[in-house]
Amino acid sequence: MKREAFKMYLKPGYEAEYEKRHAAIWPELKALLSKNGVSDYSIYWDRETNILFAFQKTEGEGGSQDLGTTEIVQKWWDYMADIMEVNPDNSPVSIPLPEVFHMD
């Protein structure tokens, strides 16, 4: 199992909306993530910078950010595009973060 972390950018003023949308994450999206080996997925919000820090454990080759070819992920990206910084395809601007320390 791999541990992966990345950061994304939330637009100012959309903190409550971001939480609301994730509290009601679509069951089919959650099932797709699980089916593709994504688990222990958390997203944290840095209030000072509006940076979202995400952490997940993955099995297999990719994580949640590698499922962009699926219809449900593309729909989620479109749904979230108004409140996050996104790329031209509406995928979130996502910067991988290298692990520099881990302790079990």
mmCIF file of C-alpha atoms in Angstrom:
data_model
loop_
_atom_site.group_PDB
_atom_site.id
_atom_site.type_symbol
_atom_site.label_atom_id
_atom_site.label_comp_id
_atom_site.label_asym_id
_atom_site.label_seq_id
_atom_site.Cartn_x
_atom_site.Cartn_y
_atom_site.Cartn_z
ATOM 1 C CA MET A 1 0.000 0.000 0.000
ATOM 2 C CA LYS A 2 1.259 3.462 -0.929
ATOM 3 C CA ARG A 3 0.596 6.718 0.873
ATOM 4 C CA GLU A 4 -0.005 9.735 -1.335
ATOM 5 C CA ALA A 5 -0.466 13.405 -0.549
ATOM 6 C CA PHE A 6 -1.271 16.370 -2.743
ATOM 7 C CA LYS A 7 -2.558 19.898 -2.478
ATOM 8 C CA MET A 8 -5.373 21.691 -4.258
ATOM 9 C CA TYR A 9 -6.692 25.241 -4.110
ATOM 10 C CA LEU A 10 -10.079 26.345 -2.813
ATOM 11 C CA LYS A 11 -11.491 29.651 -4.011
ATOM 12 C CA PRO A 12 -12.038 32.145 -1.154
ATOM 13 C CA GLY A 13 -15.528 32.176 0.314
ATOM 14 C CA TYR A 14 -16.400 28.596 -0.676
ATOM 15 C CA GLU A 15 -15.242 26.746 2.430
ATOM 16 C CA ALA A 16 -18.727 25.830 3.659
ATOM 17 C CA GLU A 17 -19.868 24.811 0.177
ATOM 18 C CA TYR A 18 -16.814 22.578 -0.270
ATOM 19 C CA GLU A 19 -17.555 20.817 3.013
ATOM 20 C CA LYS A 20 -21.255 20.511 2.150
ATOM 21 C CA ARG A 21 -20.549 18.890 -1.211
ATOM 22 C CA HIS A 22 -18.080 16.420 0.262
ATOM 23 C CA ALA A 23 -20.418 15.551 3.132
ATOM 24 C CA ALA A 24 -22.828 14.362 0.421
ATOM 25 C CA ILE A 25 -20.238 12.690 -1.821
ATOM 26 C CA TRP A 26 -21.948 10.666 -4.504
ATOM 27 C CA PRO A 27 -22.131 6.961 -3.568
ATOM 28 C CA GLU A 28 -21.057 5.921 -7.069
ATOM 29 C CA LEU A 29 -17.926 8.101 -6.804
ATOM 30 C CA LYS A 30 -17.077 6.676 -3.392
ATOM 31 C CA ALA A 31 -17.562 3.142 -4.765
ATOM 32 C CA LEU A 32 -15.310 3.895 -7.754
ATOM 33 C CA LEU A 33 -12.538 5.162 -5.486
ATOM 34 C CA SER A 34 -12.763 2.085 -3.258
ATOM 35 C CA LYS A 35 -12.918 -0.273 -6.235
ATOM 36 C CA ASN A 36 -9.718 1.304 -7.564
ATOM 37 C CA GLY A 37 -7.779 0.863 -4.327
ATOM 38 C CA VAL A 38 -8.194 4.308 -2.738
ATOM 39 C CA SER A 39 -8.728 4.199 1.024
ATOM 40 C CA ASP A 40 -8.116 6.255 4.141
ATOM 41 C CA TYR A 41 -8.767 9.400 2.072
ATOM 42 C CA SER A 42 -8.803 12.684 3.985
ATOM 43 C CA ILE A 43 -8.790 16.312 2.890
ATOM 44 C CA TYR A 44 -7.713 19.126 5.219
ATOM 45 C CA TRP A 45 -8.193 22.856 4.780
ATOM 46 C CA ASP A 46 -5.529 25.449 5.639
ATOM 47 C CA ARG A 47 -7.580 28.522 6.587
ATOM 48 C CA GLU A 48 -4.666 30.923 6.110
ATOM 49 C CA THR A 49 -3.887 29.949 2.517
ATOM 50 C CA ASN A 50 -7.087 28.225 1.281
ATOM 51 C CA ILE A 51 -4.912 25.274 0.334
ATOM 52 C CA LEU A 52 -6.550 21.880 0.568
ATOM 53 C CA PHE A 53 -4.182 19.120 1.691
ATOM 54 C CA ALA A 54 -5.249 15.622 0.693
ATOM 55 C CA PHE A 55 -3.939 12.287 1.925
ATOM 56 C CA GLN A 56 -4.891 8.818 0.749
ATOM 57 C CA LYS A 57 -3.661 5.270 0.766
ATOM 58 C CA THR A 58 -3.661 3.480 -2.555
ATOM 59 C CA GLU A 59 -3.221 -0.023 -3.853
ATOM 60 C CA GLY A 60 -2.229 -0.546 -7.453
ATOM 61 C CA GLU A 61 -0.848 1.966 -9.893
ATOM 62 C CA GLY A 62 -2.808 5.148 -9.294
ATOM 63 C CA GLY A 63 -4.811 7.189 -6.856
ATOM 64 C CA SER A 64 -7.928 9.301 -7.014
ATOM 65 C CA GLN A 65 -6.326 11.869 -9.315
ATOM 66 C CA ASP A 66 -5.691 9.149 -11.926
ATOM 67 C CA LEU A 67 -9.370 8.304 -12.489
ATOM 68 C CA GLY A 68 -10.114 11.296 -14.688
ATOM 69 C CA THR A 69 -11.041 9.199 -17.699
ATOM 70 C CA THR A 70 -14.169 7.919 -15.954
ATOM 71 C CA GLU A 71 -17.505 9.620 -16.529
ATOM 72 C CA ILE A 72 -18.354 9.962 -12.840
ATOM 73 C CA VAL A 73 -15.031 11.651 -12.006
ATOM 74 C CA GLN A 74 -15.449 14.057 -14.918
ATOM 75 C CA LYS A 75 -18.944 14.901 -13.659
ATOM 76 C CA TRP A 76 -17.546 15.488 -10.134
ATOM 77 C CA TRP A 77 -14.848 17.759 -11.545
ATOM 78 C CA ASP A 78 -17.506 19.770 -13.396
ATOM 79 C CA TYR A 79 -19.568 19.958 -10.202
ATOM 80 C CA MET A 80 -16.597 21.262 -8.186
ATOM 81 C CA ALA A 81 -15.109 23.584 -10.841
ATOM 82 C CA ASP A 82 -16.914 26.696 -9.640
ATOM 83 C CA ILE A 83 -15.333 26.576 -6.173
ATOM 84 C CA MET A 84 -11.792 25.331 -6.878
ATOM 85 C CA GLU A 85 -8.872 26.272 -9.066
ATOM 86 C CA VAL A 86 -9.086 23.914 -12.043
ATOM 87 C CA ASN A 87 -7.300 22.986 -15.248
ATOM 88 C CA PRO A 88 -8.924 23.485 -18.694
ATOM 89 C CA ASP A 89 -10.590 20.032 -18.402
ATOM 90 C CA ASN A 90 -12.051 21.036 -14.987
ATOM 91 C CA SER A 91 -9.731 18.667 -13.125
ATOM 92 C CA PRO A 92 -8.560 20.286 -9.904
ATOM 93 C CA VAL A 93 -5.142 21.885 -9.950
ATOM 94 C CA SER A 94 -3.405 19.189 -7.930
ATOM 95 C CA ILE A 95 0.243 19.278 -6.874
ATOM 96 C CA PRO A 96 1.767 15.979 -5.647
ATOM 97 C CA LEU A 97 3.667 16.303 -2.384
ATOM 98 C CA PRO A 98 6.663 14.025 -1.775
ATOM 99 C CA GLU A 99 6.784 12.231 1.545
ATOM 100 C CA VAL A 100 9.783 13.346 3.609
ATOM 101 C CA PHE A 101 8.943 11.604 6.892
ATOM 102 C CA HIS A 102 6.672 8.811 8.118
ATOM 103 C CA MET A 103 6.261 7.097 11.461
ATOM 104 C CA ASP A 104 4.022 4.113 12.176
#
